[in-house]
mmCIF file of C-alpha atoms in Angstrom:
data_model
loop_
_atom_site.group_PDB
_atom_site.id
_atom_site.type_symbol
_atom_site.label_atom_id
_atom_site.label_comp_id
_atom_site.label_asym_id
_atom_site.label_seq_id
_atom_site.Cartn_x
_atom_site.Cartn_y
_atom_site.Cartn_z
ATOM 1 C CA MET E 133 0.050 -0.011 0.023
ATOM 2 C CA LEU E 134 1.338 3.453 -0.969
ATOM 3 C CA THR E 135 0.170 6.410 1.138
ATOM 4 C CA ILE E 136 0.212 9.954 -0.507
ATOM 5 C CA ALA E 137 -0.095 12.922 1.790
ATOM 6 C CA VAL E 138 -1.739 16.050 0.308
ATOM 7 C CA SER E 139 -3.521 19.099 1.695
ATOM 8 C CA LYS E 140 -7.039 20.364 0.965
ATOM 9 C CA GLY E 141 -7.397 23.375 -1.279
ATOM 10 C CA ARG E 142 -5.743 24.487 -4.428
ATOM 11 C CA ILE E 143 -2.960 21.818 -4.376
ATOM 12 C CA TYR E 144 -5.408 19.012 -3.919
ATOM 13 C CA GLU E 145 -7.723 20.237 -6.639
ATOM 14 C CA GLU E 146 -4.888 20.682 -9.149
ATOM 15 C CA ALA E 147 -3.321 17.332 -8.087
ATOM 16 C CA LEU E 148 -6.435 15.361 -8.587
ATOM 17 C CA PRO E 149 -6.407 15.409 -12.503
ATOM 18 C CA LEU E 150 -2.704 14.346 -12.475
ATOM 19 C CA LEU E 151 -3.464 11.434 -10.030
ATOM 20 C CA ALA E 152 -6.620 10.489 -11.955
ATOM 21 C CA GLU E 153 -4.531 10.067 -15.096
ATOM 22 C CA VAL E 154 -2.597 7.226 -13.436
ATOM 23 C CA GLY E 155 -5.756 5.646 -12.133
ATOM 24 C CA ILE E 156 -5.758 7.184 -8.544
ATOM 25 C CA GLU E 157 -9.159 8.839 -7.805
ATOM 26 C CA PRO E 158 -10.512 9.159 -4.308
ATOM 27 C CA ILE E 159 -13.684 7.196 -3.619
ATOM 28 C CA ASP E 160 -14.609 9.489 -0.704
ATOM 29 C CA ASP E 161 -14.886 13.194 -1.553
ATOM 30 C CA PRO E 162 -13.140 15.245 1.174
ATOM 31 C CA LYS E 163 -15.555 18.090 0.455
ATOM 32 C CA THR E 164 -18.559 16.057 1.652
ATOM 33 C CA CYS E 165 -17.061 13.764 4.236
ATOM 34 C CA ARG E 166 -14.793 14.280 7.339
ATOM 35 C CA LYS E 167 -12.548 11.294 6.645
ATOM 36 C CA LEU E 168 -8.836 12.117 6.617
ATOM 37 C CA ILE E 169 -7.746 8.814 5.096
ATOM 38 C CA LEU E 170 -9.297 8.321 1.669
ATOM 39 C CA ARG E 171 -9.649 5.083 -0.235
ATOM 40 C CA THR E 172 -8.931 5.349 -3.956
ATOM 41 C CA THR E 173 -9.849 3.510 -7.105
ATOM 42 C CA ARG E 174 -6.487 1.767 -6.826
ATOM 43 C CA ASP E 175 -6.439 -0.832 -4.008
ATOM 44 C CA ASP E 176 -2.625 -0.271 -3.522
ATOM 45 C CA VAL E 177 -2.903 3.593 -2.911
ATOM 46 C CA GLN E 178 -4.601 5.704 -0.292
ATOM 47 C CA LEU E 179 -4.515 9.518 0.277
ATOM 48 C CA VAL E 180 -4.188 11.215 3.654
ATOM 49 C CA ILE E 181 -5.552 14.767 3.855
ATOM 50 C CA ILE E 182 -3.537 17.015 6.151
ATOM 51 C CA ARG E 183 -2.411 20.585 6.669
ATOM 52 C CA ALA E 184 -0.007 21.766 3.864
ATOM 53 C CA THR E 185 2.695 22.499 6.424
ATOM 54 C CA ASP E 186 2.522 19.068 7.867
ATOM 55 C CA VAL E 187 3.044 17.202 4.495
ATOM 56 C CA PRO E 188 6.894 17.199 4.734
ATOM 57 C CA THR E 189 6.755 15.949 8.316
ATOM 58 C CA PHE E 190 4.465 13.070 7.554
ATOM 59 C CA VAL E 191 6.689 11.992 4.669
ATOM 60 C CA GLU E 192 9.960 12.513 6.553
ATOM 61 C CA TYR E 193 8.879 10.281 9.502
ATOM 62 C CA GLY E 194 7.283 7.670 7.205
ATOM 63 C CA ALA E 195 3.606 8.228 8.088
ATOM 64 C CA ALA E 196 3.220 8.720 4.311
ATOM 65 C CA ASP E 197 5.359 7.240 1.499
ATOM 66 C CA LEU E 198 4.934 10.265 -0.737
ATOM 67 C CA GLY E 199 3.578 13.796 -0.437
ATOM 68 C CA ILE E 200 2.569 16.694 -2.597
ATOM 69 C CA ALA E 201 3.766 20.100 -1.167
ATOM 70 C CA GLY E 202 4.608 23.530 -2.393
ATOM 71 C CA LYS E 203 8.257 24.464 -2.789
ATOM 72 C CA ASP E 204 7.762 27.149 -0.253
ATOM 73 C CA VAL E 205 6.686 24.689 2.348
ATOM 74 C CA LEU E 206 9.537 22.340 1.605
ATOM 75 C CA LEU E 207 12.105 25.059 1.920
ATOM 76 C CA GLU E 208 10.704 26.358 5.130
ATOM 77 C CA HIS E 209 10.551 22.892 6.490
ATOM 78 C CA GLY E 210 14.105 22.160 5.539
ATOM 79 C CA ALA E 211 13.331 18.928 3.676
ATOM 80 C CA GLU E 212 16.869 17.689 3.095
ATOM 81 C CA SER E 213 15.865 14.379 4.301
ATOM 82 C CA LEU E 214 13.346 13.797 1.493
ATOM 83 C CA TYR E 215 13.759 12.938 -2.098
ATOM 84 C CA GLU E 216 12.183 15.555 -4.441
ATOM 85 C CA PRO E 217 12.152 13.829 -7.774
ATOM 86 C CA LEU E 218 9.418 15.658 -9.582
ATOM 87 C CA ASP E 219 8.097 19.158 -10.159
ATOM 88 C CA LEU E 220 4.329 18.692 -10.706
ATOM 89 C CA ASN E 221 3.986 22.040 -12.315
ATOM 90 C CA ILE E 222 0.790 22.837 -10.374
ATOM 91 C CA ALA E 223 -0.329 25.499 -7.871
ATOM 92 C CA ARG E 224 2.110 27.928 -9.494
ATOM 93 C CA CYS E 225 2.532 31.392 -7.790
ATOM 94 C CA ARG E 226 5.327 33.752 -6.757
ATOM 95 C CA LEU E 227 6.934 34.340 -3.363
ATOM 96 C CA MET E 228 7.486 38.128 -3.028
ATOM 97 C CA THR E 229 8.012 40.976 -0.584
ATOM 98 C CA ALA E 230 5.116 43.517 -0.480
ATOM 99 C CA ALA E 231 4.686 46.756 1.220
ATOM 100 C CA HIS E 232 2.394 49.775 1.291
ATOM 101 C CA LYS E 233 2.332 51.511 -2.085
ATOM 102 C CA ASN E 234 3.684 54.738 -0.521
ATOM 103 C CA ALA E 235 6.397 53.097 1.637
ATOM 104 C CA PRO E 236 9.987 53.881 0.646
ATOM 105 C CA PRO E 237 12.324 51.102 -0.343
ATOM 106 C CA PRO E 238 13.776 49.005 2.611
ATOM 107 C CA HIS E 239 16.987 50.270 4.152
ATOM 108 C CA GLY E 240 18.756 49.969 7.558
ATOM 109 C CA ARG E 241 16.850 47.683 9.907
ATOM 110 C CA ILE E 242 13.402 46.666 8.982
ATOM 111 C CA ARG E 243 10.600 44.602 10.352
ATOM 112 C CA VAL E 244 9.141 41.833 8.222
ATOM 113 C CA ALA E 245 5.988 39.975 8.768
ATOM 114 C CA THR E 246 5.775 36.404 7.337
ATOM 115 C CA LYS E 247 5.139 32.736 7.975
ATOM 116 C CA TYR E 248 8.223 32.000 5.962
ATOM 117 C CA VAL E 249 10.849 32.780 8.566
ATOM 118 C CA LYS E 250 13.772 30.780 7.198
ATOM 119 C CA ILE E 251 13.132 31.867 3.650
ATOM 120 C CA ALA E 252 12.950 35.570 4.671
ATOM 121 C CA GLN E 253 15.943 35.505 6.892
ATOM 122 C CA LYS E 254 18.026 34.074 4.037
ATOM 123 C CA TYR E 255 16.758 36.408 1.465
ATOM 124 C CA PHE E 256 17.276 39.740 3.357
ATOM 125 C CA ALA E 257 20.702 38.565 4.554
ATOM 126 C CA SER E 258 21.615 38.051 0.914
ATOM 127 C CA GLN E 259 20.506 41.592 0.173
ATOM 128 C CA GLY E 260 22.511 43.052 3.043
ATOM 129 C CA ILE E 261 19.415 44.166 4.983
ATOM 130 C CA GLN E 262 19.021 43.670 8.740
ATOM 131 C CA ALA E 263 15.504 42.245 9.115
ATOM 132 C CA GLU E 264 13.595 41.548 12.287
ATOM 133 C CA ILE E 265 11.305 38.717 11.366
ATOM 134 C CA ILE E 266 7.850 38.743 12.921
ATOM 135 C CA LYS E 267 6.160 35.352 12.414
ATOM 136 C CA LEU E 268 2.510 35.469 11.585
ATOM 137 C CA TYR E 269 0.343 32.483 10.463
ATOM 138 C CA GLY E 270 -2.081 34.576 8.434
ATOM 139 C CA SER E 271 -3.386 38.025 7.729
ATOM 140 C CA MET E 272 0.074 39.212 6.644
ATOM 141 C CA GLU E 273 -1.499 42.039 4.697
ATOM 142 C CA LEU E 274 -2.574 43.762 7.937
ATOM 143 C CA ALA E 275 0.991 44.084 9.325
ATOM 144 C CA PRO E 276 2.099 47.123 7.265
ATOM 145 C CA LEU E 277 -1.349 48.720 7.768
ATOM 146 C CA VAL E 278 -1.256 48.707 11.533
ATOM 147 C CA GLY E 279 2.495 49.506 11.974
ATOM 148 C CA LEU E 280 3.456 45.874 12.908
ATOM 149 C CA ALA E 281 5.921 45.587 10.140
ATOM 150 C CA ASP E 282 7.498 47.499 7.282
ATOM 151 C CA CYS E 283 6.828 44.838 4.662
ATOM 152 C CA ILE E 284 5.804 41.291 4.350
ATOM 153 C CA VAL E 285 6.949 38.123 2.565
ATOM 154 C CA ASP E 286 4.014 36.099 1.188
ATOM 155 C CA LEU E 287 2.772 34.122 -1.770
ATOM 156 C CA VAL E 288 1.211 36.290 -4.560
ATOM 157 C CA ASP E 289 -1.052 34.922 -7.250
ATOM 158 C CA THR E 290 -3.321 37.544 -8.693
ATOM 159 C CA GLY E 291 -2.249 40.376 -6.342
ATOM 160 C CA ASN E 292 -5.861 41.360 -5.754
ATOM 161 C CA THR E 293 -5.681 41.031 -1.940
ATOM 162 C CA LEU E 294 -2.546 43.191 -1.953
ATOM 163 C CA ARG E 295 -4.163 45.965 -4.047
ATOM 164 C CA ALA E 296 -7.434 45.828 -2.022
ATOM 165 C CA ASN E 297 -5.343 46.711 1.077
ATOM 166 C CA ASP E 298 -3.158 49.497 -0.655
ATOM 167 C CA LEU E 299 -0.165 47.115 -0.733
ATOM 168 C CA GLU E 300 2.008 46.375 -3.849
ATOM 169 C CA PRO E 301 4.393 43.535 -4.649
ATOM 170 C CA ARG E 302 8.076 44.590 -4.562
ATOM 171 C CA GLU E 303 10.864 42.047 -4.827
ATOM 172 C CA HIS E 304 10.483 38.752 -6.416
ATOM 173 C CA ILE E 305 12.052 36.112 -4.272
ATOM 174 C CA MET E 306 11.275 32.963 -6.232
ATOM 175 C CA ASP E 307 8.738 31.096 -8.321
ATOM 176 C CA ILE E 308 6.766 28.485 -6.425
ATOM 177 C CA SER E 309 5.170 25.195 -7.710
ATOM 178 C CA SER E 310 4.119 22.008 -6.042
ATOM 179 C CA ARG E 311 6.559 19.067 -5.867
ATOM 180 C CA LEU E 312 6.299 15.356 -5.242
ATOM 181 C CA VAL E 313 8.408 14.233 -2.336
ATOM 182 C CA VAL E 314 9.322 10.775 -1.333
ATOM 183 C CA ASN E 315 10.410 9.143 1.993
ATOM 184 C CA LYS E 316 13.932 7.738 1.521
ATOM 185 C CA ALA E 317 13.183 4.437 3.353
ATOM 186 C CA ALA E 318 10.086 4.034 1.121
ATOM 187 C CA MET E 319 12.016 4.535 -1.929
ATOM 188 C CA LYS E 320 14.129 1.547 -1.085
ATOM 189 C CA MET E 321 11.444 -0.705 0.258
ATOM 190 C CA LYS E 322 8.703 0.061 -2.188
ATOM 191 C CA ASN E 323 10.960 1.004 -5.085
ATOM 192 C CA GLN E 324 9.095 -0.673 -7.893
ATOM 193 C CA ALA E 325 5.731 0.741 -7.041
ATOM 194 C CA ILE E 326 7.086 4.338 -6.513
ATOM 195 C CA ALA E 327 9.397 4.231 -9.520
ATOM 196 C CA THR E 328 6.456 3.186 -11.706
ATOM 197 C CA LEU E 329 4.216 5.852 -10.242
ATOM 198 C CA LEU E 330 6.831 8.550 -10.744
ATOM 199 C CA ASP E 331 7.598 7.391 -14.383
ATOM 200 C CA GLN E 332 3.806 7.577 -15.234
ATOM 201 C CA LEU E 333 3.473 11.085 -13.610
ATOM 202 C CA GLU E 334 6.581 12.365 -15.298
ATOM 203 C CA LYS E 335 5.464 11.348 -18.773
ATOM 204 C CA ASN E 336 2.074 12.895 -18.399
ATOM 205 C CA ILE E 337 3.549 16.133 -17.079
ATOM 206 C CA ALA E 338 6.067 16.296 -19.905
ATOM 207 C CA GLN E 339 3.224 15.841 -22.448
ATOM 208 C CA LYS E 340 1.311 18.763 -21.024
ATOM 209 C CA VAL E 341 4.424 21.059 -20.893
ATOM 210 C CA SER E 342 5.310 20.178 -24.435
#
């Protein structure tokens, strides 16, 4: 049995068609049931539905053989202990800094609100900027408006939420997409099943990109 960890929301919705192409479709719909372990149309595969930030942990400790997570989550987790064999090319967005549209460019020591503490620390250090990182789990857009921070680091898709709150994207840190990660022990013990799945997914993704 292969166990794949994935989170609800955009990643799950965009991953479903990819999984369906290799015969993996959930029998139970997580939108209408409260089950966290979902049977699929393949007897040898099940899905576990968890928080996005927990996906690397479940895979690292072997609670799941594979997982689907955004590159932002993997970098923040520090997922060096996982194999990252495949970019699924889904849930694409940008990780950026953002500030009030009238705010001057950052200089000296600044305060930055974000849930991406490790990424933000590394980025501002590379820019030679002293940054005090304030960790928030949500509502980052409020931080510059109430004086909590000078800027934020967050994912940007359309930018509509930023504009609605008089913020604007500033510096592009990196492009983000979702990756398939694999537990190293599972890769050895279940090599044939995982290698076959990876090969099928890779071929389907390559056809879409081309």
